Amino acid sequence: MAISVTAEEKQILAGVTIPPRPQALLDISKEAKQEYPDVSKIAKAISEDVGISAAVLQVVNSVAFRRNNQISSIHQAVMTLGIKRIFPLVKAVAIKGALPENPMLNEFWQSSSMVASACTLYANLLGKANLSDNAYMLGLFHNAGVPVMLQAFPAYQALLMRGITEGWGEVASLEVQEFKTSHTTLGALLAQQWELPKPMVEVIYYLHDIDGIFTSGELSEVGLYLLAILKLARSSVDGVIRGECNTDEWLKIQDPLLAFLNLDEVQLDEFREEVAEKLRSEG
């Protein structure tokens, strides 16, 4: 699957700034690609970016990753989790620092952080622990097109507030009507530029275009699991923040998603209760 961009959209996007990867991420990526990556060099690169290192430590000690012993240094985090696990987390936390700060985005980032934690929790509950770190990255990254939209289009503030208060399911179509592009398209382009795994780019792009997605063949199996995990996480966070898990966005995908995961509604309720309890304990 390739991201489809219309001629009109290309013209709009020519004036939109996609933030580059920070130097720390470039250094880590370069070292991680070596035949024998040096853990000390990777830890040093992370530690030299104060914002990224603080955020990584916060994540690895969060409810989603909680261990018996608290991790107190980046070197310890890299040694404990390993390079393959720490790299997605660094990418995830780096995106917030790379995007322009705006007080209007405080609630947005809080919600995204909760979705990221919920993604990791659901990955583990579903027996997909191998996807937990990428699921966290997807949870924090999946709406990254929103701050880019806000920076590019001052009139976007109204839709931003609607998305924060009502959810993003209906906002994407309104974005296209008003701005000729959407946060999912910009988010997918950003994910491509930051070299996120292809299945994650595809999930971001198809996030609100999900009719028949579990049977169409447009997403790989990994992509479908990540999409399912993300939708479950978004639903749970809606429940915690707004008091309603069964939003229109969730109801549109509930039946095919549960069929794909071979889950029934009793199991779903049990998972939701466990995830909500852990999210509330962190908040």
PDB file of C-alpha atoms in Angstrom, residues 31-205:
ATOM      1  CA  GLU A  31      24.548   2.875  15.661  1.00  0.00           C
ATOM      2  CA  ALA A  32      21.620   0.437  15.787  1.00  0.00           C
ATOM      3  CA  LYS A  33      22.267  -0.483  12.142  1.00  0.00           C
ATOM      4  CA  GLN A  34      25.837  -1.583  12.887  1.00  0.00           C
ATOM      5  CA  GLU A  35      26.577  -5.304  12.848  1.00  0.00           C
ATOM      6  CA  TYR A  36      27.543  -5.077  16.520  1.00  0.00           C
ATOM      7  CA  PRO A  37      25.808  -2.013  17.998  1.00  0.00           C
ATOM      8  CA  ASP A  38      27.562  -0.405  20.951  1.00  0.00           C
ATOM      9  CA  VAL A  39      25.110  -0.146  23.848  1.00  0.00           C
ATOM     10  CA  SER A  40      27.202   2.551  25.526  1.00  0.00           C
ATOM     11  CA  LYS A  41      27.106   4.761  22.417  1.00  0.00           C
ATOM     12  CA  ILE A  42      23.337   4.388  22.176  1.00  0.00           C
ATOM     13  CA  ALA A  43      22.868   5.180  25.870  1.00  0.00           C
ATOM     14  CA  LYS A  44      25.157   8.212  25.497  1.00  0.00           C
ATOM     15  CA  ALA A  45      23.214   9.506  22.475  1.00  0.00           C
ATOM     16  CA  ILE A  46      19.933   9.232  24.373  1.00  0.00           C
ATOM     17  CA  SER A  47      21.370  10.802  27.530  1.00  0.00           C
ATOM     18  CA  GLU A  48      22.724  13.816  25.642  1.00  0.00           C
ATOM     19  CA  ASP A  49      19.166  14.858  24.763  1.00  0.00           C
ATOM     20  CA  VAL A  50      17.746  15.834  28.150  1.00  0.00           C
ATOM     21  CA  GLY A  51      14.147  15.925  26.967  1.00  0.00           C
ATOM     22  CA  ILE A  52      14.269  12.519  25.301  1.00  0.00           C
ATOM     23  CA  SER A  53      16.158  10.835  28.140  1.00  0.00           C
ATOM     24  CA  ALA A  54      13.745  12.134  30.796  1.00  0.00           C
ATOM     25  CA  ALA A  55      10.751  11.026  28.743  1.00  0.00           C
ATOM     26  CA  VAL A  56      12.232   7.563  28.122  1.00  0.00           C
ATOM     27  CA  LEU A  57      12.818   7.028  31.850  1.00  0.00           C
ATOM     28  CA  GLN A  58       9.261   8.124  32.561  1.00  0.00           C
ATOM     29  CA  VAL A  59       7.934   5.621  30.018  1.00  0.00           C
ATOM     30  CA  VAL A  60       9.992   2.615  31.136  1.00  0.00           C
ATOM     31  CA  ASN A  61       8.855   3.198  34.723  1.00  0.00           C
ATOM     32  CA  SER A  62       5.199   3.710  33.747  1.00  0.00           C
ATOM     33  CA  VAL A  63       2.325   1.328  34.425  1.00  0.00           C
ATOM     34  CA  ALA A  64       2.681  -0.163  30.949  1.00  0.00           C
ATOM     35  CA  PHE A  65       6.293  -1.250  31.527  1.00  0.00           C
ATOM     36  CA  ARG A  66       6.434  -1.425  35.319  1.00  0.00           C
ATOM     37  CA  ARG A  67       9.017  -3.800  36.752  1.00  0.00           C
ATOM     38  CA  ASN A  68       9.952  -4.930  40.243  1.00  0.00           C
ATOM     39  CA  ASN A  69      12.900  -2.530  40.336  1.00  0.00           C
ATOM     40  CA  GLN A  70      12.748   1.053  39.109  1.00  0.00           C
ATOM     41  CA  ILE A  71      15.043   1.923  36.216  1.00  0.00           C
ATOM     42  CA  SER A  72      17.079   4.962  37.214  1.00  0.00           C
ATOM     43  CA  SER A  73      19.409   5.593  34.252  1.00  0.00           C
ATOM     44  CA  ILE A  74      19.346   5.450  30.475  1.00  0.00           C
ATOM     45  CA  HIS A  75      22.222   2.960  30.444  1.00  0.00           C
ATOM     46  CA  GLN A  76      20.210   0.706  32.753  1.00  0.00           C
ATOM     47  CA  ALA A  77      17.150   1.114  30.509  1.00  0.00           C
ATOM     48  CA  VAL A  78      19.096   0.121  27.393  1.00  0.00           C
ATOM     49  CA  MET A  79      20.718  -2.833  29.158  1.00  0.00           C
ATOM     50  CA  THR A  80      17.407  -3.991  30.652  1.00  0.00           C
ATOM     51  CA  LEU A  81      15.178  -3.623  27.606  1.00  0.00           C
ATOM     52  CA  GLY A  82      17.737  -4.115  24.852  1.00  0.00           C
ATOM     53  CA  ILE A  83      18.316  -2.030  21.736  1.00  0.00           C
ATOM     54  CA  LYS A  84      15.383  -3.477  19.777  1.00  0.00           C
ATOM     55  CA  ARG A  85      12.963  -2.538  22.544  1.00  0.00           C
ATOM     56  CA  ILE A  86      14.398   0.841  23.516  1.00  0.00           C
ATOM     57  CA  PHE A  87      14.558   2.206  19.947  1.00  0.00           C
ATOM     58  CA  PRO A  88      10.759   2.368  19.385  1.00  0.00           C
ATOM     59  CA  LEU A  89      10.343   4.083  22.749  1.00  0.00           C
ATOM     60  CA  VAL A  90      12.939   6.708  21.859  1.00  0.00           C
ATOM     61  CA  LYS A  91      11.162   7.373  18.554  1.00  0.00           C
ATOM     62  CA  ALA A  92       7.839   7.623  20.358  1.00  0.00           C
ATOM     63  CA  VAL A  93       8.918  10.200  22.926  1.00  0.00           C
ATOM     64  CA  ALA A  94      11.036  12.141  20.415  1.00  0.00           C
ATOM     65  CA  ILE A  95       8.024  13.045  18.280  1.00  0.00           C
ATOM     66  CA  LYS A  96       6.520  15.249  20.994  1.00  0.00           C
ATOM     67  CA  GLY A  97       9.734  17.249  21.354  1.00  0.00           C
ATOM     68  CA  ALA A  98      10.106  17.607  17.590  1.00  0.00           C
ATOM     69  CA  LEU A  99       6.687  19.197  17.153  1.00  0.00           C
ATOM     70  CA  PRO A 100       5.945  22.840  18.034  1.00  0.00           C
ATOM     71  CA  GLU A 101       4.837  23.468  21.611  1.00  0.00           C
ATOM     72  CA  ASN A 102       1.347  24.828  22.074  1.00  0.00           C
ATOM     73  CA  PRO A 103      -0.638  25.034  25.338  1.00  0.00           C
ATOM     74  CA  MET A 104      -3.712  23.992  23.375  1.00  0.00           C
ATOM     75  CA  LEU A 105      -2.085  20.593  22.862  1.00  0.00           C
ATOM     76  CA  ASN A 106      -1.634  19.731  26.547  1.00  0.00           C
ATOM     77  CA  GLU A 107      -4.814  17.648  26.758  1.00  0.00           C
ATOM     78  CA  PHE A 108      -4.049  16.139  23.355  1.00  0.00           C
ATOM     79  CA  TRP A 109      -0.641  14.857  24.500  1.00  0.00           C
ATOM     80  CA  GLN A 110      -2.058  13.596  27.800  1.00  0.00           C
ATOM     81  CA  SER A 111      -4.620  11.578  25.873  1.00  0.00           C
ATOM     82  CA  SER A 112      -1.973  10.297  23.441  1.00  0.00           C
ATOM     83  CA  SER A 113       0.206   9.164  26.347  1.00  0.00           C
ATOM     84  CA  MET A 114      -2.713   7.255  27.821  1.00  0.00           C
ATOM     85  CA  VAL A 115      -3.427   5.624  24.463  1.00  0.00           C
ATOM     86  CA  ALA A 116       0.228   4.599  24.201  1.00  0.00           C
ATOM     87  CA  SER A 117       0.149   2.967  27.649  1.00  0.00           C
ATOM     88  CA  ALA A 118      -3.144   1.258  26.833  1.00  0.00           C
ATOM     89  CA  CYS A 119      -1.668  -0.075  23.578  1.00  0.00           C
ATOM     90  CA  THR A 120       1.145  -1.787  25.476  1.00  0.00           C
ATOM     91  CA  LEU A 121      -1.284  -3.204  28.031  1.00  0.00           C
ATOM     92  CA  TYR A 122      -3.562  -4.608  25.316  1.00  0.00           C
ATOM     93  CA  ALA A 123      -0.643  -6.068  23.367  1.00  0.00           C
ATOM     94  CA  ASN A 124       0.346  -8.025  26.470  1.00  0.00           C
ATOM     95  CA  LEU A 125      -3.227  -9.079  27.286  1.00  0.00           C
ATOM     96  CA  LEU A 126      -3.693 -10.362  23.734  1.00  0.00           C
ATOM     97  CA  GLY A 127      -0.517 -12.438  23.890  1.00  0.00           C
ATOM     98  CA  LYS A 128       1.299 -10.091  21.501  1.00  0.00           C
ATOM     99  CA  ALA A 129       4.088  -8.962  23.817  1.00  0.00           C
ATOM    100  CA  ASN A 130       6.403  -8.938  20.790  1.00  0.00           C
ATOM    101  CA  LEU A 131       4.373  -5.982  19.495  1.00  0.00           C
ATOM    102  CA  SER A 132       4.191  -4.095  22.798  1.00  0.00           C
ATOM    103  CA  ASP A 133       6.973  -1.578  22.122  1.00  0.00           C
ATOM    104  CA  ASN A 134       5.833  -0.788  18.590  1.00  0.00           C
ATOM    105  CA  ALA A 135       2.277  -0.613  19.932  1.00  0.00           C
ATOM    106  CA  TYR A 136       3.417   2.026  22.428  1.00  0.00           C
ATOM    107  CA  MET A 137       5.136   3.969  19.644  1.00  0.00           C
ATOM    108  CA  LEU A 138       1.995   3.765  17.510  1.00  0.00           C
ATOM    109  CA  GLY A 139      -0.170   4.936  20.398  1.00  0.00           C
ATOM    110  CA  LEU A 140       1.909   8.056  20.940  1.00  0.00           C
ATOM    111  CA  PHE A 141       2.569   8.647  17.239  1.00  0.00           C
ATOM    112  CA  HIS A 142      -0.777   7.844  15.594  1.00  0.00           C
ATOM    113  CA  ASN A 143      -2.242  11.339  15.939  1.00  0.00           C
ATOM    114  CA  ALA A 144       1.030  13.226  15.373  1.00  0.00           C
ATOM    115  CA  GLY A 145      -0.482  14.764  12.258  1.00  0.00           C
ATOM    116  CA  VAL A 146      -2.725  16.870  14.506  1.00  0.00           C
ATOM    117  CA  PRO A 147       0.019  19.251  15.767  1.00  0.00           C
ATOM    118  CA  VAL A 148       1.304  19.509  12.191  1.00  0.00           C
ATOM    119  CA  MET A 149      -2.184  20.522  11.035  1.00  0.00           C
ATOM    120  CA  LEU A 150      -2.400  23.102  13.824  1.00  0.00           C
ATOM    121  CA  GLN A 151       0.948  24.593  12.838  1.00  0.00           C
ATOM    122  CA  ALA A 152       0.055  24.705   9.139  1.00  0.00           C
ATOM    123  CA  PHE A 153      -3.527  25.966   9.424  1.00  0.00           C
ATOM    124  CA  PRO A 154      -4.381  28.563  12.130  1.00  0.00           C
ATOM    125  CA  ALA A 155      -8.101  27.950  11.550  1.00  0.00           C
ATOM    126  CA  TYR A 156      -7.578  24.340  12.627  1.00  0.00           C
ATOM    127  CA  GLN A 157      -8.069  25.290  16.299  1.00  0.00           C
ATOM    128  CA  ALA A 158     -11.820  24.675  16.141  1.00  0.00           C
ATOM    129  CA  LEU A 159     -11.368  21.140  14.857  1.00  0.00           C
ATOM    130  CA  LEU A 160      -8.616  20.531  17.399  1.00  0.00           C
ATOM    131  CA  MET A 161     -10.978  21.335  20.264  1.00  0.00           C
ATOM    132  CA  ARG A 162     -13.687  19.186  18.721  1.00  0.00           C
ATOM    133  CA  GLY A 163     -11.292  16.269  18.385  1.00  0.00           C
ATOM    134  CA  ILE A 164     -10.136  16.616  22.000  1.00  0.00           C
ATOM    135  CA  THR A 165     -13.651  16.823  23.430  1.00  0.00           C
ATOM    136  CA  GLU A 166     -15.577  14.508  21.078  1.00  0.00           C
ATOM    137  CA  GLY A 167     -12.930  12.193  19.640  1.00  0.00           C
ATOM    138  CA  TRP A 168     -11.192  12.143  16.288  1.00  0.00           C
ATOM    139  CA  GLY A 169     -13.382   9.680  14.412  1.00  0.00           C
ATOM    140  CA  GLU A 170     -15.526  12.305  12.689  1.00  0.00           C
ATOM    141  CA  VAL A 171     -12.901  15.030  12.464  1.00  0.00           C
ATOM    142  CA  ALA A 172     -10.857  13.500   9.619  1.00  0.00           C
ATOM    143  CA  SER A 173     -13.618  13.960   7.027  1.00  0.00           C
ATOM    144  CA  LEU A 174     -14.171  17.554   8.179  1.00  0.00           C
ATOM    145  CA  GLU A 175     -10.437  18.203   7.799  1.00  0.00           C
ATOM    146  CA  VAL A 176     -10.508  17.125   4.164  1.00  0.00           C
ATOM    147  CA  GLN A 177     -13.540  19.318   3.471  1.00  0.00           C
ATOM    148  CA  GLU A 178     -11.933  22.414   4.978  1.00  0.00           C
ATOM    149  CA  PHE A 179      -8.184  21.934   4.471  1.00  0.00           C
ATOM    150  CA  LYS A 180      -8.005  19.386   1.601  1.00  0.00           C
ATOM    151  CA  THR A 181      -5.879  17.039   3.706  1.00  0.00           C
ATOM    152  CA  SER A 182      -6.169  15.219   7.030  1.00  0.00           C
ATOM    153  CA  HIS A 183      -4.183  14.518  10.168  1.00  0.00           C
ATOM    154  CA  THR A 184      -3.989  10.843   9.170  1.00  0.00           C
ATOM    155  CA  THR A 185      -2.335  11.652   5.829  1.00  0.00           C
ATOM    156  CA  LEU A 186       0.112  14.048   7.485  1.00  0.00           C
ATOM    157  CA  GLY A 187       0.715  11.559  10.281  1.00  0.00           C
ATOM    158  CA  ALA A 188       1.494   8.786   7.792  1.00  0.00           C
ATOM    159  CA  LEU A 189       3.883  11.045   5.859  1.00  0.00           C
ATOM    160  CA  LEU A 190       5.577  12.009   9.124  1.00  0.00           C
ATOM    161  CA  ALA A 191       5.853   8.343  10.105  1.00  0.00           C
ATOM    162  CA  GLN A 192       7.422   7.562   6.722  1.00  0.00           C
ATOM    163  CA  GLN A 193       9.976  10.345   7.089  1.00  0.00           C
ATOM    164  CA  TRP A 194      10.847   9.139  10.586  1.00  0.00           C
ATOM    165  CA  GLU A 195      11.326   5.607   9.233  1.00  0.00           C
ATOM    166  CA  LEU A 196       8.645   3.941  11.305  1.00  0.00           C
ATOM    167  CA  PRO A 197       7.887   0.338  10.280  1.00  0.00           C
ATOM    168  CA  LYS A 198       5.668   0.095   7.205  1.00  0.00           C
ATOM    169  CA  PRO A 199       2.727  -1.562   9.053  1.00  0.00           C
ATOM    170  CA  MET A 200       2.580   1.411  11.420  1.00  0.00           C
ATOM    171  CA  VAL A 201       2.572   3.917   8.568  1.00  0.00           C
ATOM    172  CA  GLU A 202      -0.326   2.001   7.021  1.00  0.00           C
ATOM    173  CA  VAL A 203      -2.303   1.843  10.270  1.00  0.00           C
ATOM    174  CA  ILE A 204      -1.964   5.607  10.744  1.00  0.00           C
ATOM    175  CA  TYR A 205      -3.092   6.213   7.159  1.00  0.00           C
TER     176      TYR A 205
END
